[in-house]
Short mmCIF file of C-alpha atoms and ligand atoms in Angstrom, two decimals:
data_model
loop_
_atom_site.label_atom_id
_atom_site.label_comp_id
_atom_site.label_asym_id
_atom_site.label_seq_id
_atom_site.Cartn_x
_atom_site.Cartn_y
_atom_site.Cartn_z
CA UNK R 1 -6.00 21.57 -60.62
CA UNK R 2 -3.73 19.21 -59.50
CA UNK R 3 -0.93 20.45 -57.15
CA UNK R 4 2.31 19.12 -56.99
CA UNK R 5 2.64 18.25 -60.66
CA UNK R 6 6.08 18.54 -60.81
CA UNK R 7 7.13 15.96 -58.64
CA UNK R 8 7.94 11.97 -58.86
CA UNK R 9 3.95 10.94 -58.32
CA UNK R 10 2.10 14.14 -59.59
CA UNK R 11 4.46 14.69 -62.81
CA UNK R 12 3.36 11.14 -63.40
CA UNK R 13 -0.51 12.12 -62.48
CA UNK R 14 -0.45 15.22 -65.09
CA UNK R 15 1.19 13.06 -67.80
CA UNK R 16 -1.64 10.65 -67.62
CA UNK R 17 -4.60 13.51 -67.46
CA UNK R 18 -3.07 15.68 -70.34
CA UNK R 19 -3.03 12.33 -72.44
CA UNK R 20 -5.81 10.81 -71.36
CA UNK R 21 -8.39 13.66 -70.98
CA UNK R 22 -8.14 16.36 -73.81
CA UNK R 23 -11.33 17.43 -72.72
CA UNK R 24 -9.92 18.61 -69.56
CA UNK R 25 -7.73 21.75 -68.76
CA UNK R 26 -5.02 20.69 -66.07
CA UNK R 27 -3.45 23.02 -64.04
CA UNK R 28 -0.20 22.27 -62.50
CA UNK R 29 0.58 24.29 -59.39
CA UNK R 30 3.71 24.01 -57.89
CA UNK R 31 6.30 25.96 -55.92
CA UNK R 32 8.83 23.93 -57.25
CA UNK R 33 10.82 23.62 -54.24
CA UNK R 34 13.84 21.38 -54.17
CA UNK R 35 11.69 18.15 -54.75
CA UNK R 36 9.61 19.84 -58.18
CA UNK R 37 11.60 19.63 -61.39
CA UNK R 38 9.56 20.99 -64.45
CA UNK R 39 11.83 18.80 -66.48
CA UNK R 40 9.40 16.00 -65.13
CA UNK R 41 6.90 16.98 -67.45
CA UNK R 42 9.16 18.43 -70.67
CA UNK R 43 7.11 16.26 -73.30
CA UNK R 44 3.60 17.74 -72.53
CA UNK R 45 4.97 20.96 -71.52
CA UNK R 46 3.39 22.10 -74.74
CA UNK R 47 0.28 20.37 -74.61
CA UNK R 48 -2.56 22.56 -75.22
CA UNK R 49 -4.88 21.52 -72.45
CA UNK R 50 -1.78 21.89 -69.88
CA UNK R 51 -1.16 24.80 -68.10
CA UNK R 52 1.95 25.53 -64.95
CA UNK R 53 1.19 28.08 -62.51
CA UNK R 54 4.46 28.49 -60.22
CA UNK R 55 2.54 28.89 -56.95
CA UNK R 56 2.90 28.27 -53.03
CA UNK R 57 -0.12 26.07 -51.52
CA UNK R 58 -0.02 28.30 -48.71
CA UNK R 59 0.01 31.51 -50.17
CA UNK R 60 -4.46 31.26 -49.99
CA UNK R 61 -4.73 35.11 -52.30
CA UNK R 62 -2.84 33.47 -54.95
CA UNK R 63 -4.45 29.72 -54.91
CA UNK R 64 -7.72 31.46 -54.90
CA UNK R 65 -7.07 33.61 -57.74
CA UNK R 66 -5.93 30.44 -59.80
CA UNK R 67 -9.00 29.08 -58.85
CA UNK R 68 -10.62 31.62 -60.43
CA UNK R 69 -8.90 32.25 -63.48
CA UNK R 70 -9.50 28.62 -64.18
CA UNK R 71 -12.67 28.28 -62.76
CA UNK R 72 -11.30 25.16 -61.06
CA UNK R 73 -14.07 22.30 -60.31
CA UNK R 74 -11.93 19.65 -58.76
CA UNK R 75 -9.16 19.82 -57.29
CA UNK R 76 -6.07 16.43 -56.98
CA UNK R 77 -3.39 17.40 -54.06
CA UNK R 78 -0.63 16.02 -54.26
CA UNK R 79 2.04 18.87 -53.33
CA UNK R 80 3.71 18.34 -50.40
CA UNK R 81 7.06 17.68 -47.99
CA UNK R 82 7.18 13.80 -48.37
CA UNK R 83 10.79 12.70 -46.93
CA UNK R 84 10.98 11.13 -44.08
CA UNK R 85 14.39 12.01 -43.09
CA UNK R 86 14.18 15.79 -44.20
CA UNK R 87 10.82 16.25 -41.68
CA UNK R 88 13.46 14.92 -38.44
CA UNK R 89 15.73 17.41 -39.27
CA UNK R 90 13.15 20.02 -40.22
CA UNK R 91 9.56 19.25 -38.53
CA UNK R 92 8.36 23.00 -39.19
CA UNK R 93 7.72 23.05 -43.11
CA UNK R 94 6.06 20.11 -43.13
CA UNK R 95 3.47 21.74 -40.94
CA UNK R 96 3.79 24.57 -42.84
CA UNK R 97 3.27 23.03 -46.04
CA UNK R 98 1.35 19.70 -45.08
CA UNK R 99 -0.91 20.97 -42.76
CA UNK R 100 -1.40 24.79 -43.50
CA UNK R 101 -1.08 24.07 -47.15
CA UNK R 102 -4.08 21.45 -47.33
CA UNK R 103 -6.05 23.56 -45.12
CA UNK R 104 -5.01 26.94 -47.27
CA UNK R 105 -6.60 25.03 -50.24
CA UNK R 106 -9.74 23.31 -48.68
CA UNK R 107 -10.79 26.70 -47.51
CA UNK R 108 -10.36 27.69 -51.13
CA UNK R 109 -12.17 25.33 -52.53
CA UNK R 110 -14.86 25.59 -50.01
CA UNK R 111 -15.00 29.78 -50.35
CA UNK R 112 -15.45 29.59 -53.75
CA UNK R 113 -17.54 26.16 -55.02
CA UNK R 114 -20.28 27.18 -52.27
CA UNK R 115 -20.37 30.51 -54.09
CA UNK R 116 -21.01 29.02 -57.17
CA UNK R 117 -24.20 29.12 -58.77
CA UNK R 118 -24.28 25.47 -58.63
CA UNK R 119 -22.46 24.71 -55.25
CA UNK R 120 -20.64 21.50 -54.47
CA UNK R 121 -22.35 20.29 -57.60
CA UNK R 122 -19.55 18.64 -59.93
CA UNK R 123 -16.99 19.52 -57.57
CA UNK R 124 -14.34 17.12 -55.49
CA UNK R 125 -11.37 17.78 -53.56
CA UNK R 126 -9.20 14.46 -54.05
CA UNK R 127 -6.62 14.69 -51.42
CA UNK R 128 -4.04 11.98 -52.09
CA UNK R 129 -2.13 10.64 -48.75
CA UNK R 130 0.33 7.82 -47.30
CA UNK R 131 -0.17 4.82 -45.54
CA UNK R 132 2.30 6.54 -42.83
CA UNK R 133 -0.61 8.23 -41.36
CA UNK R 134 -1.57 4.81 -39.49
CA UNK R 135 2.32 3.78 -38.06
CA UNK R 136 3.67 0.75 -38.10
CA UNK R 137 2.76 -3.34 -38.11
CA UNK R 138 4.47 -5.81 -36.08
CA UNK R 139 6.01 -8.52 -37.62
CA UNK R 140 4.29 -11.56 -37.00
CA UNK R 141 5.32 -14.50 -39.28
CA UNK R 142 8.25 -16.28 -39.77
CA UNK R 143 9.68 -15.57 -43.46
CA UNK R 144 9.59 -18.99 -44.59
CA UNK R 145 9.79 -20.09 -48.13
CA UNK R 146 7.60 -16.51 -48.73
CA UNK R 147 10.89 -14.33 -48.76
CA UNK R 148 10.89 -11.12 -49.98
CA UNK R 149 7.19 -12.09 -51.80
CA UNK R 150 4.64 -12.96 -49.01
CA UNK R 151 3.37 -11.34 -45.66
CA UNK R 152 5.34 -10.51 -42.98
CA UNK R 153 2.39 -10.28 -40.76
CA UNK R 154 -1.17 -10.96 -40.65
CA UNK R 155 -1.99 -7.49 -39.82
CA UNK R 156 -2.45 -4.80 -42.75
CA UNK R 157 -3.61 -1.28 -42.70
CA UNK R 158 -7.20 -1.15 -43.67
CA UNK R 159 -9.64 1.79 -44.01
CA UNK R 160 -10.31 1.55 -40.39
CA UNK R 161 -7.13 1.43 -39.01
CA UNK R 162 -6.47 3.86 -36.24
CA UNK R 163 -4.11 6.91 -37.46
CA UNK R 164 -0.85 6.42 -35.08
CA UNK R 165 1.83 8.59 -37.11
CA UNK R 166 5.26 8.20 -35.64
CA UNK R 167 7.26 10.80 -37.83
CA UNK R 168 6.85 14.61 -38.08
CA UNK R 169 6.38 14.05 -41.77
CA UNK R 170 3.50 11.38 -41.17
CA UNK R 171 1.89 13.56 -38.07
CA UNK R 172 1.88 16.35 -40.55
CA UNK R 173 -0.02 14.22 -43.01
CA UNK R 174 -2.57 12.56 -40.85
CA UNK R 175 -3.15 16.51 -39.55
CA UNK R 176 -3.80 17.52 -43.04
CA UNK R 177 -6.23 13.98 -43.61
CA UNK R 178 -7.99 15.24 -40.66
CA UNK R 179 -8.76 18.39 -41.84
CA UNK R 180 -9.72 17.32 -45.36
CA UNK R 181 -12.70 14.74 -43.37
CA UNK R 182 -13.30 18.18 -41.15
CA UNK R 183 -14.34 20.13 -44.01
CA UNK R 184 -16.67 17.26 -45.03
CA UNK R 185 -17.84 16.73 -42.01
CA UNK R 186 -18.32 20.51 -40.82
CA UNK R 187 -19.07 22.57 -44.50
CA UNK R 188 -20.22 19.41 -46.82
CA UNK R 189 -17.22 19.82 -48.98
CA UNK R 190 -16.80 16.82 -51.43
CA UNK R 191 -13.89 15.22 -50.74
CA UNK R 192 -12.32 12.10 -51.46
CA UNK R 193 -8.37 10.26 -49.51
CA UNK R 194 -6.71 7.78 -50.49
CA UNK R 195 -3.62 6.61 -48.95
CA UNK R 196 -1.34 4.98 -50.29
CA UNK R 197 1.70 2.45 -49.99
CA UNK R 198 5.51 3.17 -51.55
CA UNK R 199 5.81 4.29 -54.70
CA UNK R 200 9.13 3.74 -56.92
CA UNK R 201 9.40 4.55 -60.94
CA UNK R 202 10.82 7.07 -63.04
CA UNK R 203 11.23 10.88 -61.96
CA UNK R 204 11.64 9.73 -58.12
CA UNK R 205 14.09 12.36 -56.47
CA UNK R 206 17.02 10.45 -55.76
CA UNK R 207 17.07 11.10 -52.03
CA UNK R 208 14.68 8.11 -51.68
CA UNK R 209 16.12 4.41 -51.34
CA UNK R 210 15.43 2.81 -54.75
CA UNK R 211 17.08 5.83 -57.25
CA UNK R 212 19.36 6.50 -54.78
CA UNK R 213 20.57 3.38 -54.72
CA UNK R 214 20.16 2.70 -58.65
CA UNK R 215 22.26 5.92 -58.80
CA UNK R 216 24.75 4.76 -56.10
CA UNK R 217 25.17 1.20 -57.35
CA UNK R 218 26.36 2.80 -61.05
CA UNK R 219 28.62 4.62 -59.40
CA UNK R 220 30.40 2.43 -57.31
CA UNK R 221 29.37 4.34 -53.59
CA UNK R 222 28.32 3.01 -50.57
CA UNK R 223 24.48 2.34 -50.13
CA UNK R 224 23.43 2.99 -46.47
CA UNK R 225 21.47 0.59 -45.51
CA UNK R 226 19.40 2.22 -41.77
CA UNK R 227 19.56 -0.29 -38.97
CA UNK R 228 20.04 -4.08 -40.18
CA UNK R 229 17.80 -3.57 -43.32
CA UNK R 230 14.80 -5.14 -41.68
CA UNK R 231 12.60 -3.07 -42.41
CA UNK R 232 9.47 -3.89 -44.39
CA UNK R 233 7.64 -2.04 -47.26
CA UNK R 234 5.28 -2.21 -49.88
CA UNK R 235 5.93 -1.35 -53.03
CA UNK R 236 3.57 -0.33 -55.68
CA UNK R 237 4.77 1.28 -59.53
CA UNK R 238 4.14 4.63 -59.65
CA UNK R 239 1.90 4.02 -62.43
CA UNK R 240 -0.44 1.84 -60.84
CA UNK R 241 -1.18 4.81 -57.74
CA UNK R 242 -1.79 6.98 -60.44
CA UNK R 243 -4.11 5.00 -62.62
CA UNK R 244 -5.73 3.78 -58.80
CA UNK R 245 -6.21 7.89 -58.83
CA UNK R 246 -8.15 8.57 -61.72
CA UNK R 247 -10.53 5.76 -61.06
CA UNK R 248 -11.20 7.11 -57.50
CA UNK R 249 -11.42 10.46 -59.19
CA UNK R 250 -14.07 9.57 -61.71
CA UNK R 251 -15.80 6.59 -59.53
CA UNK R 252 -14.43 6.83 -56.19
CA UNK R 253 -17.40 7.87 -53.59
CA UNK R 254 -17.48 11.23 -51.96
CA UNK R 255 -15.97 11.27 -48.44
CA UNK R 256 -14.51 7.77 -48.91
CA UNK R 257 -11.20 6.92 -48.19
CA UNK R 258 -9.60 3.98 -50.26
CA UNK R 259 -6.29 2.26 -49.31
CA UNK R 260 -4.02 1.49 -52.40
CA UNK R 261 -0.84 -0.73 -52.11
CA UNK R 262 1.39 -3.21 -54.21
CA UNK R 263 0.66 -6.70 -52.37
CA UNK R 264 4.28 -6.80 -52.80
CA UNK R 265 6.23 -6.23 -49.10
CA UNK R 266 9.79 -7.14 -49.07
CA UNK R 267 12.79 -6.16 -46.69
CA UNK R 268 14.83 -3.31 -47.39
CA UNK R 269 18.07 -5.50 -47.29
CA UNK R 270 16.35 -8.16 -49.68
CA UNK R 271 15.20 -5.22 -52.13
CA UNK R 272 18.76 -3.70 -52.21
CA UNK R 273 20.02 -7.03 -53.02
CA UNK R 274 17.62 -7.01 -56.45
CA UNK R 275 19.00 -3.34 -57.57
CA UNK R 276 22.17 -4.66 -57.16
CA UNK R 277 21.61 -7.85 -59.03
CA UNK R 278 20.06 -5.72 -61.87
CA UNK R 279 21.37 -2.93 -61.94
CA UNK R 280 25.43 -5.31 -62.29
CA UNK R 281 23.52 -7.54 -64.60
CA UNK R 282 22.75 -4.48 -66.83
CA UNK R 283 25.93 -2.89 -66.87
CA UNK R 284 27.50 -6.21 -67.64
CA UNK R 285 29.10 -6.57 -64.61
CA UNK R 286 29.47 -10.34 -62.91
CA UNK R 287 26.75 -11.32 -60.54
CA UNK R 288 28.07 -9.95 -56.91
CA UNK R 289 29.77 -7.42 -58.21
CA UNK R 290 28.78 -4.74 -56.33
CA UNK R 291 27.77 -6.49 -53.06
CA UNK R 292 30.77 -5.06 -50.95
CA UNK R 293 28.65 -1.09 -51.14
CA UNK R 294 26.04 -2.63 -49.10
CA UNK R 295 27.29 -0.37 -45.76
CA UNK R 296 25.00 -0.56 -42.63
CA UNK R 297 24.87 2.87 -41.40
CA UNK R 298 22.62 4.18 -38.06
CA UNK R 299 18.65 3.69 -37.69
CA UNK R 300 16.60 6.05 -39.04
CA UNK R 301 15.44 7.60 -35.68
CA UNK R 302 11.52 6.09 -34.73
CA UNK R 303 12.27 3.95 -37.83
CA UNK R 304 8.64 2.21 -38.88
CA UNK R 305 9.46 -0.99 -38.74
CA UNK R 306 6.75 -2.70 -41.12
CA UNK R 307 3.81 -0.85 -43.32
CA UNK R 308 1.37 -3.17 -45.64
CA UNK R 309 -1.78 -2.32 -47.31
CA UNK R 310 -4.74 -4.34 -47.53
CA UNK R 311 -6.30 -2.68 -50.82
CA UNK R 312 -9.21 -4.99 -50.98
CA UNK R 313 -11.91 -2.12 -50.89
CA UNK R 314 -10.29 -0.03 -54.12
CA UNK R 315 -10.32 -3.49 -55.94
CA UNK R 316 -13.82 -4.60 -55.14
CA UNK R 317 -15.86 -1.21 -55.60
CA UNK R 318 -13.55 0.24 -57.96
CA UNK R 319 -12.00 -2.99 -59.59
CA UNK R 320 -8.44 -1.51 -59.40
CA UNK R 321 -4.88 -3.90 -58.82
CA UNK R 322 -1.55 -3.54 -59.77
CA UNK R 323 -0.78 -4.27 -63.31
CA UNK R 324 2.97 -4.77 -63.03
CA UNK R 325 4.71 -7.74 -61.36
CA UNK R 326 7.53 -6.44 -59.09
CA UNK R 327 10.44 -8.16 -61.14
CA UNK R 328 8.62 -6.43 -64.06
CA UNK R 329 8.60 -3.16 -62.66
CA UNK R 330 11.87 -2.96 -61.02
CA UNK R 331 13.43 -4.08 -64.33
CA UNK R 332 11.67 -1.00 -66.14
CA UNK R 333 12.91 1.60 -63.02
CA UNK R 334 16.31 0.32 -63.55
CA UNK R 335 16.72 0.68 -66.74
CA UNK R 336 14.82 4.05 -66.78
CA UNK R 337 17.25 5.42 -64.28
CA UNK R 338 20.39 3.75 -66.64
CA UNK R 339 18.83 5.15 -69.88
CA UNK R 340 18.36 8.65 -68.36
CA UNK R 341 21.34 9.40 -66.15
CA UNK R 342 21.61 13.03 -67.65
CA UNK R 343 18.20 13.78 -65.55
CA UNK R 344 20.06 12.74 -62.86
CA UNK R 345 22.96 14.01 -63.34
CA UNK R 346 21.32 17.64 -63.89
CA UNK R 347 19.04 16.38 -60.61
CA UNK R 348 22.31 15.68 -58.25
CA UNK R 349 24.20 18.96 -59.59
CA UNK R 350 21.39 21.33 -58.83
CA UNK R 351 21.18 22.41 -62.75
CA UNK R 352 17.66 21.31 -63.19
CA UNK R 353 16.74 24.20 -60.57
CA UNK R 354 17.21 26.62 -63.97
CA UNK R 355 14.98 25.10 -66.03
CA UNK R 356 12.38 27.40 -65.25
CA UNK R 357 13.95 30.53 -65.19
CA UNK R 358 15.19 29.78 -68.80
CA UNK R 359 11.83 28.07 -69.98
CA UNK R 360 9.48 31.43 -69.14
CA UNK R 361 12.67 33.96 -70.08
CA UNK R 362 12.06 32.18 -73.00
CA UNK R 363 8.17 33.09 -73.68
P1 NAD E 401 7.66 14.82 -54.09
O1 NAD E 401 8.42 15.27 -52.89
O2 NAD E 401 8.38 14.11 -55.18
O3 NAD E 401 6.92 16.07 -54.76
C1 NAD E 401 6.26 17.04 -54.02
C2 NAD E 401 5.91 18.20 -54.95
O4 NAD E 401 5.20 19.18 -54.18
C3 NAD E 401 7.13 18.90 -55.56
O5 NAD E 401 6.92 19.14 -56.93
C4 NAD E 401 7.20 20.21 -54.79
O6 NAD E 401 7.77 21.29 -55.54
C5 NAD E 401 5.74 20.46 -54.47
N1 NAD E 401 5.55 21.32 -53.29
C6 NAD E 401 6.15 21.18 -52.09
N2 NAD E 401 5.76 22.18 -51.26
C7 NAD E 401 4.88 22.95 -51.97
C8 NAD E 401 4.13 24.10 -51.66
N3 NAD E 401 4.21 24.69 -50.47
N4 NAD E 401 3.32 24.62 -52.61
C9 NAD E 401 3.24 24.04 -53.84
N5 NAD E 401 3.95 22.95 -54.19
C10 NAD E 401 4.76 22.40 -53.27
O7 NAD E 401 6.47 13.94 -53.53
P2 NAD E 401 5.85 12.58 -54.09
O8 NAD E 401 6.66 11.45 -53.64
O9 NAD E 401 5.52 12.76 -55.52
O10 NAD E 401 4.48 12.55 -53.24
C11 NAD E 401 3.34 13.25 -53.69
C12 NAD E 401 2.23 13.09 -52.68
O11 NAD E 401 1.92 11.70 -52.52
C13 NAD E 401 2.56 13.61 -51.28
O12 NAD E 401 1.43 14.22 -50.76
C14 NAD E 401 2.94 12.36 -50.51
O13 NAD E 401 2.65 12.52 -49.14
C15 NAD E 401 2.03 11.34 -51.15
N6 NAD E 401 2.55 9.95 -51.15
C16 NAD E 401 3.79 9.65 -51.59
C17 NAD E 401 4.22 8.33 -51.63
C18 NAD E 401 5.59 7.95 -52.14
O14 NAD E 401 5.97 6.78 -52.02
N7 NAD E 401 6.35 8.84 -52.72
C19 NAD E 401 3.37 7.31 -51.18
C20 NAD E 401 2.10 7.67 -50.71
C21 NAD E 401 1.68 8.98 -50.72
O1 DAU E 402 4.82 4.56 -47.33
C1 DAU E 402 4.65 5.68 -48.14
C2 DAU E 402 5.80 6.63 -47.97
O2 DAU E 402 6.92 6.03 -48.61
C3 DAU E 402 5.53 8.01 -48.53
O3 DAU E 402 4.48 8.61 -47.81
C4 DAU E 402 6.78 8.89 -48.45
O4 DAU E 402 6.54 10.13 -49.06
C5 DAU E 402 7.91 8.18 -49.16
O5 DAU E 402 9.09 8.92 -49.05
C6 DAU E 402 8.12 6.77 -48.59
O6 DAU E 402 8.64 6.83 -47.25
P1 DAU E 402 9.82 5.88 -46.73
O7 DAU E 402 10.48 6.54 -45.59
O8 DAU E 402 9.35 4.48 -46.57
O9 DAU E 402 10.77 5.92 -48.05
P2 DAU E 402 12.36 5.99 -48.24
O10 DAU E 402 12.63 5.75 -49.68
O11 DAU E 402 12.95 7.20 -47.60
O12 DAU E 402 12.86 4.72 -47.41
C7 DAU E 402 12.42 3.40 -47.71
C8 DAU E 402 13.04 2.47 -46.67
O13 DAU E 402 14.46 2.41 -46.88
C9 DAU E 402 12.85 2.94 -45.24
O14 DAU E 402 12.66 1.81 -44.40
C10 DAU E 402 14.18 3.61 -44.90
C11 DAU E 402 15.18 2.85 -45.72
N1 DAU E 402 16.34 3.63 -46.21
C12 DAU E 402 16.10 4.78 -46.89
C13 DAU E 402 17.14 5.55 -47.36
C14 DAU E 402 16.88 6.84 -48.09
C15 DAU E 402 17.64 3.16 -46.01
O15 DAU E 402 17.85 2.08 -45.41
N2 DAU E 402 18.67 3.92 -46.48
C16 DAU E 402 18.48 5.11 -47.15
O16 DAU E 402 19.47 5.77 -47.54
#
């Protein structure tokens, strides 16, 4: 079972498992709020080892009956409220979801593996979090020649980091990482965490920075830039967290928590100033072009000011690092975005939202 499957990480999570694991049957469950879009996931839609079960993590009668039906042995959760800006306006459904949600499914999981004729045996709950949970670095070196490529500080979230969340979307998340080590520590349940740095690719809901400003950039609007753009974050291809997933699915060690990140930290001002570059360059525009949308608009309130990963334990026990260069990967999100602006087109007009009602009228 992997929840959340239908949006920008997990679509990309049950794309990989369909393909790579015929063996397997994966079941999507998702309540396909505003951020799920079952359009994510049209070209294995008919794959016959995928299944989409239109569920609420909270709702524990119906998650348990999946469970059932599928005789579910492990368990990847990914669904969740994961803006930022939405949990300031709106703290109480990411408790709701976040907290209630995980804890809806680990007692689940727990009820009905340890009723199993086997028990735990085989089983895992993979809970997949955010390198929010631990707050934010100080920035501690000058820039130098390093700009936009090297550290901004010697400090890096490790394994062992204390959790100090400053948002209500990453106090909800390090509530729900809490109670996933809880359940290990208090009923045995085999679980695994990893947390994880920012992710940017294809199928990202353009409320985030880099598709919102791809999208923004095309068509000629402002891109508000929070504070002076100072900001630091690391940013890993969405393809690399979810092929750093499967490894820690298949090799990762029960109750372990693995860090994954991009070694790749830049400035929010310096990153803007690459979509622009590309996106101009690939609409044939002239180099500057559309420098004049860069608009610098009010701090995000308790604004992080700096998150890095050190991923060193995923890449020694597990032997995982990012494939893609950043210029490589950028390039590819670009274009994707450029190539495919009827998904976000139906995305920004709210038309995607029917795709489900018409796919199961359909059936
Ligand atoms: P997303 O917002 O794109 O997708 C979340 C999905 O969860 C959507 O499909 C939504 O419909 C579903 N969902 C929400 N509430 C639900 C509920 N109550 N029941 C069932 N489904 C529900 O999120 P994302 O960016 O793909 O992130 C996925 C996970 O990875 C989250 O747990 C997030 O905290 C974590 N994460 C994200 C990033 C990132 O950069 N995006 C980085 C690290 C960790
Ligand atoms: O670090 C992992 C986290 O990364 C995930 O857990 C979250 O789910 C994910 O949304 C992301 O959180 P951020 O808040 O870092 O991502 P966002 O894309 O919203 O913002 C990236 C940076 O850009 C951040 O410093 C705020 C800034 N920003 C964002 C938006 C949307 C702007 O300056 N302007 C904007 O319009």
């Amino acid at each position: 079972m992997i929840t959340g499957g239908c949006g920008f990480i997990g679509s990309h999570l049950v794309r990989l498992f369909v393909k790579k694991y015929p063996q397997y049957r994966i079941v999507n469950v998702d309540a396909l709020t505003y951020a799920g879009n079952l359009e994510n996931l049209k070209d294995i839609e008919d794959a016959p080892n995928y299944f989409f079960e239109k569920a609420d993590i909270c709702d524990l009668k119906r998650i348990a009956q999946i469970v059932r039906d599928f005789s579910i042995d492990g368990i990847i959760h990914l669904a969740a409220e994961s803006h930022v800006d939405r949990s300031i306006s709106d703290p109480l459904v990411f408790a709701k979801t976040n907290v209630i949600g995980t804890l809806s499914l680990l007692q689940v999981a727990k009820e009905y593996w340890s009723q199993s004729e086997e028990g735990y045996k085989g089983k895992l709950f993979y809970h997949v979090s955010t390198d929010e949970v631990y707050g934010a670095l100080e920035m501690t070196k000058p820039k130098g020649d390093q700009f936009g490529k090297g550290p901004y500080g010697e400090l890096f979230f490790t394994e062992q980091t204390k959790y100090s969340p400053h948002s209500p979307y990453s106090a909800s998340k390090a509530s729900s990482d809490h109670f996933v080590r809880a359940f290990h520590d208090t009923y045995a349940l085999p679980v695994v965490i990893s947390n994880c740095s920012n992710n940017y690719g294809p199928y990202q809901f353009p409320e985030k920075l880099i598709p919102l400003f791809i999208n923004n950039i095309r068509n000629g609007k402002p891109l508000p830039v929070y504070g002076k753009g100072e900001n630091v974050r690391d940013w890993l291809y969405v393809e690399d967290h979810v092929a750093a997933i499967d490894l820690i699915f298949h090799k990762g060690k029960v109750s372990q928590t693995y860090n994954i990140g991009g070694f790749n930290e830049w400035k929010n001002i310096d990153l803007i100033k690459v979509l622009i570059k590309t996106v101009d360059r690939f609409l044939g525009h002239p180099e500057g072009y559309s420098n004049h949308l860069i608009t610098y608009v009010s701090d995000r309130a308790g604004h992080d000011l700096r998150y890095a990963i050190d991923a060193t334990k995923i890449y020694k026990e597990l032997g995982w690092s990012p494939s893609l260069q950043f210029e490589q990967g950028i390039e590819k999100t670009v274009r994707w975005y450029l190539d495919n602006q009827e998904w976000m087109d139906r995305v920004t007009s709210g038309e995607y939202e029917k795709y489900y009602s018409q796919m199961y009228s359909k059936r």
